[in-house]
């Protein structure tokens, strides 16, 4: 059992959790994730580690409410326990001193996932530019955290309610066209967002890494559900990734595989909401 | 004396019509009367071949004699001298290839049903609500890490705990048992039996740490830093193989590992009560001819598939699955397609598999495995409509531990190199055995390897000599 020591609703759809997991807290590196299983009947879901405090023995994650499991997690409070937290999984991000600027691009809750990576880039002396995209102003997260260390921070919202109106690519394209000395781009967020970023940067021939959020079960390479196509080859996101060269990823396949259980996920969520609603009423 | 007139006693089973509608165990087990009747068939050979046929050398005639005499408790104790998991082995061991194959009775009649008798005494103990714990030697103060809780790891843990060593069993998944919990279905091996065996381990002092992935949560070298003096690697088989044909990544194409893990470990057959979903559709094909393929195809029927097909590139004779399971599958209505091989899968706009193109084969010359090699018949392709594919053609090795453990050698397939007699790897203080060394094999072979390694580890701990 893994105890939740802190829980905070950071926006209408995202919850932040600080969870007791001392070994993971000590071991994890930026770019790695954990698998959660909330309870005996729960499913196993991967969530990226946003931060960790090795002294306190805790890890921090940001979880967006999307399906049954994440909604249920959203009802959990400090003091509650999670049945299983496994990790740290996946390969750490490779972070080196670059000859140019590091651009981190995040969509929604992806901001939490790139945060530790961006921080480490800054720490080793790279110039860090962050472009964070959100649907609207009310779900902007972690802006202050990024501003506290990044060299430049740009916010975009789809509806223009905050920052620049448009997608992250609107902002990114401007910087690309200015001919800035960008050494590397990392994009983390919904698959569709990573796809459009990769499509854009391909023409500029700038290295673009993406962190793939496939469906996973064991996340140790045993089941193969997370398989993705990279450069025409089948790779397992859990053991070979989660980061891959965005210019080589078959995003159409990823998007389809992510939708594998769309109908079942809907059934599960509706059933859960009906049950919870019933209890409240 | 043995009575040659008594026929081999059949094991009562759920009828095929009933059992395809549930996940309960198919074979119901002997009653005490049936068991004693069957036990009478053993002629108590002076030089019993069956013992040699058993990878862990159970004293088979002795335990059967005790059953005949009605001393079921004694019979179980006799088996436990060499086999920790009688309830498991009695169910899933390929007895027809081992002890029963060499049974003298098989020469003129049918072999004694050794597996069924083994299972009977194990089940009898559960029904009596008994749990006899083995004797434990006084603590030695030595600490051992066993990685992987499949049958191999469970054996090592039990053997060393009995000798008084402090054992921690590290398991990546949330439940211990390895393939016994995530792979082999409930209808062939009830999970309660595996849980009970793991519970016994805890009772004798083994610390079971689930949710711990060695190579990620801690490396092997870090286990040594945590003051474990010896490490046993019983990691099992790893990354599932695919055929590398077009369309294999379409939605609805599962590896057998994924399919069975969803069903067994995650209980997807109880969705939405359990959160993990599985989608089966009307027509399922399972590619392969081993036990894993049989488990997958039979699970498909239970999940409501109208048709479940085996697609196998050789003929029935070459199928590696246990005969009993093939017969069970046939009785349940599984359709067997022999001498065919998939060449590509075709999907719809949502990327969901809808059709398979199959190619007919004929048998040519024997290959390295001694089985006749399937050769494609040119121009024989045909299309079949399908909803789900399960690829059950085997597994490679999992790279997590080898790639994070300097000094640990692997062979060209990625399996860990270990001495067949001791289980010693190329790294001091590290042993390995089971599927991670041999490639996919059997429960009993993994247990046999664990037994040898446990002996070697004990020697190392007590003498300090590698
Ligand atoms: C569907 C199916 C049906 C089968 N049917 C039969 C049968 O009827 N009869 C028979 O004899 N055999 C059968 N087998 C084969 C048999 O199950 C295996 O040969 C046997 O389980 C191998 O045992 P093992 O101890 O080597 O490992 P496994 O049982 O594979 O267990 C390995 C364990 O190690 C864990 N692990 C792996 N890596 C790590 C890590 N880095 N850190 C921590 N833990 C880790 C895994 O999660 C797993 O729990 C079947 C196999 C399958 C898949």
Coordinates of N, CA and C in Angstrom, one line a residue, chain A residues 2 23-24 27 32 37 39-44 68-69 72 83-92 215 217-225 227-229 234 236 238-241 253 256-257 259-265 267-268 271, chain B residues 172-175 182 209-213 215-219 222 226 237-242 244 248-255 257-259 261-262 265-266 271-279 348-352 395 398-400:
Chain A
X2 N 0.4 2.2 -0.7 CA 1.2 3.5 -0.9 C 0.3 4.6 -0.5
X23 N 11.5 4.2 -2.2 CA 12.5 3.7 -3.1 C 12.4 4.3 -4.5
X24 N 11.2 4.5 -4.9 CA 11.0 5.2 -6.3 C 11.5 6.6 -6.2
X27 N 15.2 6.7 -6.6 CA 15.8 6.1 -7.8 C 15.4 6.8 -9.1
X32 N 10.9 9.3 -16.4 CA 10.4 8.0 -16.0 C 9.0 8.1 -15.5
X37 N -2.1 1.0 -9.6 CA -3.4 0.3 -9.6 C -4.0 0.7 -8.3
X39 N -6.8 -0.2 -6.6 CA -7.4 -1.2 -5.6 C -7.5 -2.6 -6.3
X40 N -8.0 -3.5 -5.5 CA -8.0 -4.9 -6.0 C -8.6 -5.1 -7.4
X41 N -9.6 -4.4 -7.7 CA -10.3 -4.6 -9.0 C -9.9 -3.6 -10.0
X42 N -8.8 -2.8 -9.7 CA -8.4 -1.7 -10.5 C -7.6 -2.2 -11.7
X43 N -7.5 -1.3 -12.7 CA -6.6 -1.5 -13.9 C -5.3 -0.9 -13.6
X44 N -4.3 -1.2 -14.4 CA -3.0 -0.7 -14.2 C -2.8 0.4 -15.3
X68 N -12.5 6.2 -15.9 CA -12.9 5.8 -14.6 C -11.8 5.9 -13.6
X69 N -10.7 5.3 -13.9 CA -9.6 5.2 -12.9 C -9.1 6.6 -12.4
X72 N -11.8 8.2 -10.3 CA -11.8 7.6 -9.0 C -10.6 8.1 -8.2
X83 N -3.3 0.9 -3.9 CA -2.8 -0.5 -3.7 C -1.4 -0.7 -4.3
X84 N -1.2 -0.2 -5.5 CA 0.1 -0.5 -6.1 C 0.7 0.7 -6.8
X85 N 1.9 1.0 -6.6 CA 2.7 2.0 -7.3 C 4.0 1.3 -7.7
X86 N 4.2 1.1 -9.0 CA 5.4 0.4 -9.5 C 6.3 1.3 -10.2
X87 N 7.6 1.3 -10.0 CA 8.5 2.1 -10.8 C 9.8 2.2 -10.1
X88 N 10.7 3.1 -10.6 CA 10.4 4.0 -11.7 C 10.6 3.2 -13.0
X89 N 9.7 3.4 -14.0 CA 9.7 2.6 -15.2 C 10.1 3.4 -16.4
X90 N 10.5 2.8 -17.5 CA 10.9 3.5 -18.7 C 12.3 4.0 -18.6
X91 N 12.9 4.3 -19.7 CA 14.3 4.9 -19.7 C 14.2 6.3 -19.3
X92 N 15.2 6.8 -18.5 CA 15.3 8.2 -18.2 C 15.6 9.0 -19.5
X215 N -1.1 2.6 -24.2 CA -1.8 1.7 -23.1 C -0.7 0.8 -22.6
X217 N 0.1 -2.5 -19.5 CA -0.4 -3.3 -18.4 C 0.8 -3.6 -17.4
X218 N 1.7 -4.5 -17.7 CA 2.8 -4.8 -16.8 C 3.8 -3.7 -16.9
X219 N 4.1 -3.2 -18.1 CA 5.1 -2.1 -18.3 C 6.5 -2.6 -18.0
X220 N 6.7 -3.9 -18.1 CA 8.1 -4.5 -18.0 C 8.5 -5.2 -19.3
X221 N 7.7 -5.1 -20.3 CA 8.0 -5.7 -21.6 C 7.3 -7.0 -21.8
X222 N 6.5 -7.5 -20.8 CA 6.0 -8.8 -20.9 C 4.8 -8.9 -21.8
X223 N 3.9 -7.9 -21.9 CA 2.6 -8.0 -22.5 C 2.6 -7.5 -24.0
X224 N 3.4 -6.4 -24.3 CA 3.4 -6.0 -25.6 C 2.3 -5.1 -26.1
X225 N 1.4 -4.7 -25.2 CA 0.2 -3.9 -25.6 C 0.7 -2.5 -26.0
X227 N 3.0 -1.5 -27.8 CA 3.9 -1.5 -29.0 C 3.5 -0.3 -30.0
X228 N 4.6 0.3 -30.5 CA 4.5 1.4 -31.4 C 5.4 1.2 -32.5
X229 N 5.1 1.9 -33.6 CA 6.0 1.7 -34.8 C 6.9 3.0 -34.9
X234 N 8.7 -2.3 -34.9 CA 7.9 -2.3 -33.7 C 8.8 -2.2 -32.5
X236 N 8.6 -1.4 -28.0 CA 7.8 -1.4 -26.8 C 8.0 -0.1 -26.1
X238 N 7.2 0.8 -23.2 CA 7.6 0.6 -21.8 C 9.1 0.3 -21.5
X239 N 9.7 -0.5 -22.4 CA 11.1 -0.8 -22.1 C 12.0 -0.2 -23.1
X240 N 11.6 0.1 -24.3 CA 12.5 0.8 -25.3 C 12.3 2.3 -25.2
X241 N 11.2 2.8 -24.6 CA 10.9 4.2 -24.5 C 10.9 4.7 -23.1
X253 N -1.0 5.2 -36.1 CA -1.1 3.9 -35.5 C -1.3 4.1 -34.0
X256 N -4.8 5.2 -33.1 CA -5.7 4.2 -33.2 C -5.6 3.2 -32.1
X257 N -4.4 2.8 -31.7 CA -4.2 1.9 -30.6 C -4.7 2.5 -29.3
X259 N -7.2 4.2 -29.0 CA -8.6 4.2 -28.9 C -9.1 2.7 -28.9
X260 N -8.2 1.8 -28.7 CA -8.6 0.4 -28.7 C -9.9 0.0 -27.9
X261 N -9.9 0.6 -26.7 CA -11.0 0.2 -25.8 C -11.9 1.4 -25.5
X262 N -12.0 2.3 -26.4 CA -12.9 3.5 -26.2 C -14.2 3.2 -25.7
X263 N -14.9 2.2 -26.3 CA -16.3 1.9 -25.9 C -16.3 1.3 -24.5
X264 N -15.3 0.4 -24.2 CA -15.3 -0.2 -22.8 C -15.0 0.9 -21.8
X265 N -14.1 1.9 -22.2 CA -13.8 2.9 -21.2 C -15.0 3.8 -20.9
X267 N -18.2 2.7 -21.1 CA -19.1 1.9 -20.2 C -18.6 2.0 -18.7
X268 N -17.3 1.8 -18.6 CA -16.7 1.8 -17.2 C -16.9 3.1 -16.5
X271 N -20.7 3.7 -15.7 CA -21.1 2.9 -14.6 C -20.6 3.4 -13.3
Chain B
X172 N 7.8 -8.2 -9.9 CA 7.4 -7.0 -10.6 C 5.9 -6.7 -10.6
X173 N 5.1 -7.8 -10.7 CA 3.7 -7.6 -10.8 C 3.1 -7.4 -9.4
X174 N 1.8 -7.2 -9.3 CA 1.2 -7.0 -8.0 C 0.8 -8.2 -7.3
X175 N 0.9 -9.4 -7.9 CA 0.6 -10.7 -7.3 C 1.8 -11.7 -7.6
X182 N -0.6 -15.1 -14.0 CA -1.0 -14.2 -15.1 C -1.2 -15.0 -16.4
X209 N 7.9 -9.2 -1.8 CA 7.8 -7.8 -2.1 C 7.3 -7.7 -3.6
X210 N 6.0 -7.4 -3.7 CA 5.5 -7.2 -5.0 C 5.8 -5.8 -5.5
X211 N 5.4 -5.4 -6.7 CA 5.6 -4.1 -7.2 C 7.1 -3.7 -7.2
X212 N 7.9 -4.6 -7.4 CA 9.4 -4.3 -7.3 C 10.0 -4.9 -8.6
X213 N 10.4 -4.0 -9.5 CA 11.0 -4.4 -10.8 C 12.5 -4.4 -10.7
X215 N 16.1 -4.2 -11.8 CA 16.6 -3.5 -13.1 C 16.0 -2.1 -13.2
X216 N 15.0 -1.8 -12.5 CA 14.4 -0.5 -12.5 C 14.3 0.0 -11.0
X217 N 13.5 -0.7 -10.2 CA 13.3 -0.2 -8.8 C 14.7 -0.3 -8.1
X218 N 15.4 -1.4 -8.4 CA 16.8 -1.5 -7.9 C 17.5 -2.4 -8.8
X219 N 18.8 -2.2 -9.0 CA 19.5 -3.1 -9.9 C 20.0 -4.3 -9.0
X222 N 22.6 -3.1 -6.7 CA 22.0 -2.4 -5.5 C 21.4 -3.4 -4.5
X226 N 22.2 -3.7 -0.6 CA 21.2 -3.8 0.4 C 21.5 -5.0 1.3
X237 N 9.9 -15.9 -19.0 CA 10.1 -15.5 -20.4 C 9.7 -14.0 -20.5
X238 N 10.2 -13.4 -21.5 CA 10.0 -11.9 -21.6 C 9.2 -11.5 -22.8
X239 N 9.7 -10.6 -23.6 CA 9.0 -9.9 -24.7 C 8.4 -10.9 -25.6
X240 N 7.1 -10.8 -25.8 CA 6.4 -11.7 -26.7 C 6.8 -11.5 -28.2
X241 N 6.9 -12.6 -28.9 CA 7.3 -12.6 -30.3 C 6.1 -12.3 -31.2
X242 N 6.3 -11.6 -32.2 CA 5.3 -11.5 -33.3 C 5.9 -12.0 -34.6
X244 N 6.1 -10.5 -37.4 CA 6.6 -9.4 -38.3 C 6.0 -9.5 -39.7
X248 N 0.2 -6.5 -38.0 CA 0.2 -7.1 -36.7 C 0.0 -6.1 -35.5
X249 N 0.1 -4.8 -35.8 CA -0.1 -3.9 -34.8 C -1.5 -3.3 -34.8
X250 N -2.3 -3.8 -35.7 CA -3.7 -3.4 -35.7 C -4.4 -3.6 -34.4
X251 N -5.4 -2.8 -34.1 CA -6.2 -3.0 -32.8 C -6.9 -4.3 -33.0
X252 N -6.9 -5.1 -31.9 CA -7.5 -6.4 -31.9 C -6.5 -7.5 -32.2
X253 N -5.3 -7.2 -32.4 CA -4.2 -8.2 -32.4 C -3.5 -8.2 -31.1
X254 N -3.6 -9.2 -30.3 CA -3.0 -9.3 -29.0 C -1.8 -10.3 -29.0
X255 N -0.8 -10.1 -28.2 CA 0.1 -11.1 -27.9 C -0.7 -12.0 -26.9
X257 N 0.5 -13.2 -24.2 CA 0.8 -12.6 -22.9 C -0.2 -11.5 -22.5
X258 N -0.5 -10.6 -23.4 CA -1.4 -9.5 -23.1 C -2.8 -10.1 -22.9
X259 N -3.2 -10.9 -23.8 CA -4.6 -11.5 -23.8 C -4.8 -12.2 -22.4
X261 N -2.9 -12.1 -19.7 CA -2.8 -11.2 -18.5 C -4.0 -10.4 -18.2
X262 N -4.6 -9.9 -19.3 CA -5.9 -9.2 -19.1 C -6.9 -10.1 -18.4
X265 N -4.7 -12.2 -14.7 CA -4.2 -11.4 -13.6 C -5.2 -10.2 -13.3
X266 N -5.7 -9.6 -14.4 CA -6.6 -8.4 -14.3 C -8.1 -8.8 -14.2
X271 N -15.1 -7.8 -16.4 CA -15.4 -6.4 -16.7 C -16.9 -6.2 -16.8
X272 N -17.5 -5.1 -16.4 CA -16.9 -3.9 -15.8 C -16.7 -4.0 -14.3
X273 N -17.0 -5.1 -13.6 CA -16.8 -5.1 -12.2 C -15.3 -4.9 -11.9
X274 N -14.5 -5.5 -12.7 CA -13.1 -5.2 -12.7 C -12.8 -4.2 -13.8
X275 N -11.8 -3.3 -13.6 CA -11.7 -2.2 -14.5 C -11.1 -2.6 -15.9
X276 N -10.3 -3.6 -15.9 CA -9.5 -3.9 -17.1 C -10.4 -4.6 -18.2
X277 N -10.5 -3.9 -19.4 CA -11.4 -4.5 -20.4 C -10.7 -5.5 -21.3
X278 N -11.4 -6.2 -22.1 CA -10.9 -7.1 -23.1 C -12.0 -7.1 -24.2
X279 N -11.6 -7.1 -25.4 CA -12.6 -7.2 -26.5 C -12.3 -8.5 -27.3
X348 N -9.9 -2.1 -40.7 CA -10.8 -1.1 -41.2 C -10.3 0.3 -40.9
X349 N -11.1 1.3 -41.1 CA -10.6 2.7 -41.0 C -10.2 3.0 -39.6
X350 N -10.8 2.3 -38.6 CA -10.4 2.6 -37.2 C -9.1 1.9 -36.8
X351 N -8.6 1.2 -37.8 CA -7.3 0.4 -37.5 C -7.6 -0.8 -36.8
X352 N -8.8 -1.3 -36.8 CA -9.2 -2.6 -36.1 C -9.1 -3.7 -37.1
X395 N 8.0 -16.4 -26.7 CA 8.6 -15.2 -26.1 C 10.1 -15.2 -26.3
X398 N 13.5 -11.1 -21.6 CA 13.3 -9.7 -21.1 C 14.7 -9.1 -20.8
X399 N 15.0 -7.9 -21.4 CA 16.3 -7.3 -21.3 C 16.5 -6.5 -20.0
X400 N 15.5 -6.3 -19.2 CA 15.6 -5.3 -18.1 C 16.8 -5.7 -17.1

